[in-house]
Amino acid sequence: MSTFSSLQNNHPVIEDSRLKSILEKVLAEERLSYEDGVAMFRSPDILALGYMANLVRERMHGDTTYFNVNRHINPTDVCVASCRLCAFGKKAKDPHAYTMSLEQVWEVAGKGYAEAVTEFHIVGGLHPELTLDWFCEMISGLKDRYPGVHLKAFTMVEIAYLAKRAKISVRETLERLKAAGIDSMPGGGAEIFSERVRRIICDHKIDGRQWLETARIAHRIGLRSNCTMLYGHLEAPEDLSDHLVKLRTLQDETHGFVTYIPLAFHPDHTALGHLPKTSGFNDLKQIAVSRLMLDNIPHIKAYWIMMTPSVAQIAQRFGANDIDGTVVEEKIYHDAGATTAQHLRRQDLLRLIREAGREPVERDTAYRPVTRTESAFTVLV
Ligand code: V47
């Protein structure tokens, strides 16, 4: 469509005619189909996608962009799986592998406490010897020492592995960890549900059906979680749309997903190191299409660690309403070649958000606003 004719219908940025019916649905607040998702992932019309996603984002969140202050804790990088996508996991006998003692985990957490973090994000490898009891002790020790900090811990993949090793159900495993003190779960490990691609990039992991079933059980026992999708490797537009529709279908049932985070594949130091890095164009498209498809998931996070602060800033006008936080000590992406800093100053984050015309709001994990004084923070309920 020419700029002149599109100007005539007041939607000047829709160039790709295949997106016109999608725009009509977006304006009518109708659900988009799997086919719409495929068409959007195929479309090069990034401005149209961003325009539509921004309409939805502003309808849901106005000008607010959320951020939080958290610390990642990775107790071990020992992992029995050898996923081609991963540069983090190591075999137990690898001289560079590490496993923290319980005291070390609690000590690392103490550093975050001093930085007044509101959340510990705890994930690690599938260790062949650490037991469920060990993890329960780790969690209850953290809760005792840092009662005000939200514990967002263990991917669905780790839960399924712990259950298998303890020879108990996923439900019982989750119930024990919840009793020990976990408050919610992160969204990692979902990768891409397509069996064809999963077989190549992470064939040692639980399959997509098991990931979704573990999330279903977590949500049913009252543990909310995030969800993710890994893109920028061997996937086709059909795989991307299918993944989002599966997340949306589960969300209709449980309402347990809080935030969706698209994760760009970083190939360095992985067995897929020959693949190119993703582009800013693809990063923005993933943000926009997910905002449009995931009509029942409240928040879309542009994770600056992964997409760089510059792209995460632009993403705030392409559908995202969250930019992650200031305090991180991130290993999974940096082992795979991420060149972003491991820490952004609060004032840098505020500037990025304000420059994008958005209103920064610090949040806790449940998206309640947090206010800070010189030395403490308060959650506003
Ligand atoms: O589970 C692993 C992915 C995830 C690579 O829930 C890789 O708030 C890219 O899940 N290149 C970890 N990705 C990160 C994650 C996350 C991050 C931020 C916030 C939240 C949240 C969750 O990263 C892994 C895996 O899916 N991953 N290796 C790699 N080479």
Coordinates of C-alpha atoms and ligand atoms in Angstrom, one line a residue:
M1 CA 0.0 0.0 0.0
S2 CA 1.4 3.4 -0.8
T3 CA 2.0 5.9 2.0
F4 CA -0.6 8.2 0.5
S5 CA -3.4 5.6 0.5
S6 CA -2.5 4.3 4.0
L7 CA -2.5 7.8 5.3
Q8 CA -6.1 8.1 4.0
N9 CA -7.2 5.3 6.3
N10 CA -5.4 6.8 9.3
H11 CA -3.0 3.9 9.7
P12 CA 0.0 5.3 7.9
V13 CA 2.5 2.6 8.8
I14 CA 0.7 -0.5 7.4
E15 CA 2.6 -1.3 4.2
D16 CA 2.3 -5.1 4.1
S17 CA -1.3 -5.8 2.8
R18 CA -1.3 -9.2 4.6
L19 CA -1.3 -7.3 7.9
K20 CA -4.5 -5.4 7.1
S21 CA -6.9 -8.0 8.4
I22 CA -4.7 -8.4 11.5
L23 CA -4.9 -4.6 12.2
E24 CA -8.7 -4.9 12.0
K25 CA -8.6 -7.7 14.6
V26 CA -6.3 -5.7 16.8
L27 CA -8.5 -2.6 16.6
A28 CA -11.6 -4.8 17.4
E29 CA -9.6 -6.5 20.3
E30 CA -10.1 -9.9 18.7
R31 CA -7.8 -12.9 19.3
L32 CA -5.2 -13.5 16.6
S33 CA -4.8 -16.9 15.0
Y34 CA -1.9 -19.3 14.5
E35 CA -2.0 -18.2 10.8
D36 CA -1.8 -14.6 11.8
G37 CA 1.2 -15.3 13.9
V38 CA 2.9 -17.0 11.0
A39 CA 2.1 -14.1 8.7
M40 CA 3.5 -11.6 11.2
F41 CA 6.7 -13.6 11.7
R42 CA 7.1 -13.7 7.9
S43 CA 6.4 -10.0 7.4
P44 CA 9.3 -7.5 7.0
D45 CA 6.9 -4.7 7.9
I46 CA 8.5 -4.0 11.3
L47 CA 6.9 -0.6 11.6
A48 CA 3.4 -2.0 11.1
L49 CA 4.1 -4.7 13.7
G50 CA 5.5 -2.2 16.1
Y51 CA 2.6 0.2 15.6
M52 CA 0.0 -2.6 16.3
A53 CA 1.9 -3.9 19.3
N54 CA 2.3 -0.4 20.7
L55 CA -1.5 0.1 20.5
V56 CA -2.0 -3.0 22.6
R57 CA 0.8 -2.2 25.0
E58 CA -0.6 1.3 25.6
R59 CA -4.1 -0.1 26.0
M60 CA -2.8 -2.5 28.7
H61 CA -0.1 -0.5 30.5
G62 CA -0.3 3.1 29.3
D63 CA 3.1 4.7 29.4
T64 CA 4.5 2.6 32.3
T65 CA 7.7 0.6 31.8
Y66 CA 8.6 -1.6 34.8
F67 CA 12.0 -2.6 36.0
N68 CA 13.2 -4.4 39.1
V69 CA 16.3 -4.9 41.1
N70 CA 17.3 -8.5 41.3
R71 CA 20.3 -10.8 41.6
H72 CA 20.8 -14.0 39.6
I73 CA 22.3 -16.9 41.6
N74 CA 23.5 -19.9 39.6
P75 CA 24.5 -22.5 42.3
T76 CA 26.1 -24.9 39.8
D77 CA 27.0 -25.1 36.2
V78 CA 27.4 -28.9 36.3
C79 CA 24.8 -30.4 34.0
V80 CA 24.0 -33.9 32.8
A81 CA 22.4 -32.6 29.6
S82 CA 24.6 -31.6 26.8
C83 CA 22.3 -29.2 24.9
R84 CA 23.8 -27.8 21.7
L85 CA 22.3 -24.4 22.5
C86 CA 24.1 -24.0 25.8
A87 CA 27.5 -22.6 26.7
F88 CA 26.9 -22.6 30.4
G89 CA 26.5 -26.3 31.4
K90 CA 29.7 -28.4 32.1
K91 CA 30.3 -32.0 32.9
A92 CA 31.2 -32.7 36.6
K93 CA 34.8 -33.7 35.7
D94 CA 35.4 -30.5 33.8
P95 CA 38.1 -28.6 35.7
H96 CA 36.3 -25.3 35.0
A97 CA 32.9 -26.6 36.4
Y98 CA 31.8 -25.2 39.8
T99 CA 29.3 -26.1 42.4
M100 CA 28.7 -23.7 45.4
S101 CA 28.3 -25.0 48.9
L102 CA 25.1 -24.0 50.7
E103 CA 27.2 -21.4 52.7
Q104 CA 28.5 -19.9 49.4
V105 CA 24.9 -19.6 48.0
W106 CA 23.8 -17.8 51.1
E107 CA 26.9 -15.6 51.0
V108 CA 26.4 -14.6 47.3
A109 CA 22.8 -13.8 48.2
G110 CA 24.0 -11.6 51.0
K111 CA 25.7 -9.4 48.4
G112 CA 22.4 -8.9 46.7
Y113 CA 20.7 -8.2 50.0
A114 CA 23.2 -5.4 50.6
E115 CA 22.2 -3.9 47.2
A116 CA 18.6 -4.0 48.4
V117 CA 17.4 -6.4 45.7
T118 CA 13.8 -7.5 45.9
E119 CA 14.2 -10.8 44.1
F120 CA 16.7 -13.7 43.8
H121 CA 16.5 -15.4 40.4
I122 CA 18.0 -18.9 41.0
V123 CA 18.7 -21.4 38.3
G124 CA 21.4 -23.8 37.5
G125 CA 22.5 -27.0 35.7
L126 CA 21.0 -30.5 36.1
H127 CA 23.5 -31.7 38.7
P128 CA 23.7 -35.5 39.0
E129 CA 24.3 -35.5 42.8
L130 CA 22.7 -32.5 44.4
T131 CA 19.4 -33.8 46.0
L132 CA 16.0 -32.3 46.4
D133 CA 16.7 -32.1 50.1
W134 CA 19.9 -30.0 49.4
F135 CA 17.8 -27.6 47.3
C136 CA 15.1 -27.4 50.0
E137 CA 17.8 -26.6 52.5
M138 CA 19.2 -23.9 50.2
I139 CA 15.8 -22.3 49.8
S140 CA 14.8 -22.4 53.4
G141 CA 18.2 -21.1 54.4
L142 CA 17.7 -18.1 52.0
K143 CA 14.2 -17.5 53.4
D144 CA 15.5 -17.5 56.9
R145 CA 18.3 -15.1 56.2
Y146 CA 16.5 -12.8 53.7
P147 CA 12.8 -13.0 54.5
G148 CA 11.9 -9.9 52.5
V149 CA 13.3 -11.1 49.2
H150 CA 11.2 -12.9 46.7
L151 CA 12.6 -16.3 45.6
K152 CA 12.0 -17.0 41.9
A153 CA 13.7 -20.3 41.5
F154 CA 14.1 -23.4 39.2
T155 CA 13.0 -23.8 35.6
M156 CA 10.5 -26.5 34.7
V157 CA 13.4 -28.5 33.4
E158 CA 15.2 -28.5 36.7
I159 CA 11.9 -29.5 38.5
A160 CA 11.3 -32.4 36.2
Y161 CA 14.9 -33.6 36.7
L162 CA 14.7 -33.3 40.5
A163 CA 11.4 -35.2 40.5
K164 CA 12.9 -38.0 38.4
R165 CA 16.0 -38.3 40.7
A166 CA 13.9 -38.2 43.9
K167 CA 11.5 -40.7 42.3
I168 CA 8.5 -38.7 43.3
S169 CA 5.9 -36.8 41.2
V170 CA 6.4 -33.3 39.8
R171 CA 3.6 -32.1 42.0
E172 CA 5.2 -33.4 45.2
T173 CA 8.6 -31.9 44.1
L174 CA 7.0 -28.5 43.6
E175 CA 5.1 -28.8 46.9
R176 CA 8.2 -29.5 48.8
L177 CA 10.1 -26.6 47.2
K178 CA 7.1 -24.3 47.8
A179 CA 7.0 -25.4 51.5
A180 CA 10.7 -24.7 51.7
G181 CA 10.1 -21.1 50.5
I182 CA 10.1 -20.6 46.7
D183 CA 7.6 -17.9 45.8
S184 CA 7.5 -18.3 42.0
M185 CA 9.4 -19.7 39.0
P186 CA 11.4 -18.2 36.1
G187 CA 10.5 -18.9 32.5
G188 CA 13.6 -20.6 31.2
G189 CA 14.1 -23.9 29.6
A190 CA 11.1 -23.7 27.3
E191 CA 13.3 -23.1 24.3
I192 CA 11.1 -23.9 21.3
F193 CA 8.4 -26.5 21.6
S194 CA 8.8 -27.8 18.0
E195 CA 10.0 -31.4 18.3
R196 CA 12.0 -31.1 15.0
V197 CA 14.1 -28.2 16.3
R198 CA 14.2 -29.3 19.9
R199 CA 15.8 -32.6 18.8
I200 CA 18.7 -30.6 17.3
I201 CA 19.2 -27.8 19.9
C202 CA 18.4 -29.5 23.2
D203 CA 17.6 -33.2 22.8
H204 CA 18.6 -34.0 26.4
K205 CA 15.9 -31.8 27.9
I206 CA 12.2 -32.6 28.7
D207 CA 10.0 -32.1 25.6
G208 CA 7.6 -29.2 25.1
R209 CA 4.6 -31.2 26.3
Q210 CA 6.4 -32.0 29.6
W211 CA 7.5 -28.3 30.0
L212 CA 3.9 -27.2 29.6
E213 CA 2.6 -30.0 32.0
T214 CA 5.2 -29.0 34.7
A215 CA 4.1 -25.4 34.3
R216 CA 0.4 -26.4 34.6
I217 CA 1.1 -28.3 37.8
A218 CA 3.1 -25.4 39.3
H219 CA 0.3 -22.9 38.5
R220 CA -2.3 -25.3 39.9
I221 CA -0.5 -25.4 43.3
G222 CA -0.3 -21.6 43.4
L223 CA 3.2 -21.0 42.0
R224 CA 3.1 -18.4 39.3
S225 CA 5.8 -18.4 36.7
N226 CA 7.3 -16.6 33.7
C227 CA 7.6 -18.1 30.2
T228 CA 10.1 -17.8 27.4
M229 CA 10.9 -18.8 23.9
L230 CA 14.4 -19.1 22.4
Y231 CA 14.6 -17.7 18.9
G232 CA 17.3 -17.0 16.3
H233 CA 18.6 -20.5 15.7
L234 CA 17.0 -23.2 13.4
E235 CA 13.3 -22.3 13.9
A236 CA 10.7 -21.5 11.2
P237 CA 7.9 -18.9 11.5
E238 CA 5.5 -21.8 12.0
D239 CA 7.5 -23.0 15.1
L240 CA 7.4 -19.6 16.6
S241 CA 3.7 -19.1 16.2
D242 CA 3.0 -22.6 17.4
H243 CA 5.1 -22.0 20.6
L244 CA 3.2 -18.7 21.4
V245 CA -0.2 -20.4 20.8
K246 CA 0.7 -23.2 23.1
L247 CA 1.7 -20.8 25.9
R248 CA -1.5 -18.8 25.3
T249 CA -3.7 -22.0 25.5
L250 CA -2.2 -23.0 28.8
Q251 CA -2.6 -19.4 30.1
D252 CA -6.3 -19.6 29.2
E253 CA -6.5 -22.6 31.6
T254 CA -4.3 -21.6 34.5
H255 CA -3.7 -17.8 34.3
G256 CA -0.3 -18.6 36.0
F257 CA 2.1 -16.9 33.6
V258 CA 3.1 -13.3 34.6
T259 CA 5.6 -12.3 32.0
Y260 CA 6.8 -13.5 28.7
I261 CA 10.5 -13.0 27.8
P262 CA 11.7 -13.7 24.2
L263 CA 15.3 -14.9 24.4
A264 CA 17.7 -14.3 21.5
F265 CA 20.0 -17.3 20.9
H266 CA 23.7 -16.4 21.5
P267 CA 25.8 -18.9 19.5
D268 CA 29.3 -18.2 20.8
H269 CA 31.0 -21.1 22.6
T270 CA 28.0 -23.5 21.9
A271 CA 27.9 -26.4 19.5
L272 CA 25.8 -24.2 17.2
G273 CA 28.6 -21.6 17.1
H274 CA 28.4 -21.5 13.2
L275 CA 25.0 -19.8 13.4
P276 CA 24.8 -16.0 13.0
K277 CA 23.8 -13.8 15.9
T278 CA 20.2 -12.5 15.9
S279 CA 19.6 -9.0 14.6
G280 CA 18.0 -6.0 16.2
F281 CA 15.3 -6.3 13.5
N282 CA 14.4 -9.8 14.7
D283 CA 14.6 -8.9 18.4
L284 CA 12.0 -6.1 17.8
K285 CA 9.8 -8.4 15.7
Q286 CA 9.8 -11.0 18.5
I287 CA 8.7 -8.4 21.0
A288 CA 5.9 -7.0 18.8
V289 CA 4.5 -10.3 17.6
S290 CA 4.5 -11.8 21.1
R291 CA 2.6 -8.7 22.5
L292 CA 0.0 -9.2 19.7
M293 CA -0.3 -13.0 20.1
L294 CA -0.2 -13.3 23.9
D295 CA -3.3 -11.4 24.6
N296 CA -3.7 -13.1 28.0
I297 CA -0.2 -12.7 29.4
P298 CA 0.1 -9.4 31.2
H299 CA 3.7 -8.4 30.7
I300 CA 6.3 -8.6 27.9
K301 CA 9.9 -8.1 29.0
A302 CA 12.7 -6.8 26.7
Y303 CA 15.6 -8.3 28.6
W304 CA 18.4 -5.7 28.1
I305 CA 21.1 -8.2 29.1
M306 CA 20.2 -10.2 26.0
M307 CA 19.1 -7.6 23.5
T308 CA 21.4 -4.8 24.6
P309 CA 20.1 -1.6 26.3
S310 CA 19.7 0.2 23.0
V311 CA 17.3 -2.4 21.5
A312 CA 15.5 -3.0 24.8
Q313 CA 14.9 0.8 24.9
I314 CA 13.3 0.9 21.4
A315 CA 11.4 -2.3 22.3
Q316 CA 9.5 -0.1 24.8
R317 CA 7.7 1.4 21.8
F318 CA 7.3 -2.0 20.0
G319 CA 5.2 -3.8 22.6
A320 CA 7.4 -4.3 25.6
N321 CA 6.4 -2.9 29.0
D322 CA 9.3 -4.3 31.1
I323 CA 13.1 -3.9 30.7
D324 CA 14.4 -6.2 33.6
G325 CA 16.6 -4.7 36.3
T326 CA 19.7 -3.0 37.5
V327 CA 21.5 -5.6 39.5
V328 CA 22.5 -8.8 37.8
E329 CA 25.4 -11.2 37.7
E330 CA 24.4 -13.1 34.7
K331 CA 26.3 -16.2 33.5
I332 CA 24.2 -18.1 31.0
Y333 CA 24.3 -15.4 28.3
H334 CA 27.7 -14.1 29.0
D335 CA 29.2 -17.6 28.7
A336 CA 27.5 -17.7 25.2
G337 CA 29.2 -14.5 24.1
A338 CA 26.8 -11.7 25.3
T339 CA 28.9 -8.5 25.3
T340 CA 26.4 -6.4 27.4
A341 CA 27.4 -5.2 30.8
Q342 CA 26.4 -7.3 33.9
H343 CA 25.1 -4.3 35.7
L344 CA 23.2 -1.1 34.7
R345 CA 23.1 1.8 37.0
R346 CA 19.7 2.8 38.2
Q347 CA 20.1 6.3 36.7
D348 CA 21.1 4.8 33.3
L349 CA 18.0 2.6 33.3
L350 CA 15.7 5.6 34.3
R351 CA 17.3 7.7 31.4
L352 CA 16.7 4.9 28.9
I353 CA 13.1 4.5 29.9
R354 CA 12.3 8.3 30.0
E355 CA 14.1 8.9 26.7
A356 CA 11.7 6.4 25.1
G357 CA 8.8 8.5 26.5
R358 CA 7.8 6.0 29.1
E359 CA 7.3 6.4 32.9
P360 CA 9.7 4.1 34.9
V361 CA 8.1 2.2 37.8
E362 CA 10.3 0.0 40.0
R363 CA 8.3 -3.2 40.7
D364 CA 8.7 -6.3 42.8
T365 CA 8.2 -9.7 41.3
A366 CA 4.4 -9.5 41.6
Y367 CA 4.5 -6.1 39.8
R368 CA 3.7 -4.1 42.9
P369 CA 5.4 -0.7 42.9
V370 CA 8.5 -0.3 45.1
T371 CA 9.6 3.0 46.6
R372 CA 13.1 3.6 47.9
T373 CA 14.6 5.7 50.5
E374 CA 18.4 6.1 50.9
S375 CA 18.9 2.7 52.5
A376 CA 15.7 0.7 52.2
F377 CA 12.7 -0.1 50.0
T378 CA 9.0 -0.4 50.6
V379 CA 6.5 -2.4 48.5
L380 CA 3.4 -0.3 47.9
V381 CA 0.4 -2.6 48.1
Ligands
V47_1 O1 16.9 -21.5 30.2 C1 20.6 -21.0 27.3 C2 18.4 -19.8 27.5 C3 17.6 -19.3 29.6 C4 21.5 -19.9 25.7 O2 11.9 -15.7 34.0 C5 20.3 -19.4 26.0 O3 12.3 -13.6 34.6 C6 20.6 -17.8 24.4 O4 15.4 -18.1 31.3 N1 21.8 -18.3 24.1 C7 18.0 -18.6 30.9 N2 19.8 -18.3 25.4 C8 17.5 -17.2 30.9 C9 16.1 -17.1 31.3 C10 15.5 -15.8 31.9 C11 16.2 -14.7 31.7 C12 15.7 -13.5 32.2 C13 14.6 -13.5 32.9 C14 13.9 -14.7 33.1 C15 12.6 -14.7 34.0 C16 14.4 -15.9 32.6 O5 18.5 -18.8 28.6 C17 17.8 -20.8 29.5 C18 17.7 -21.0 28.0 O6 16.4 -21.0 27.6 N3 19.8 -20.1 27.0 N4 21.7 -20.9 26.6 C19 22.3 -19.3 24.7 N5 23.5 -19.8 24.3

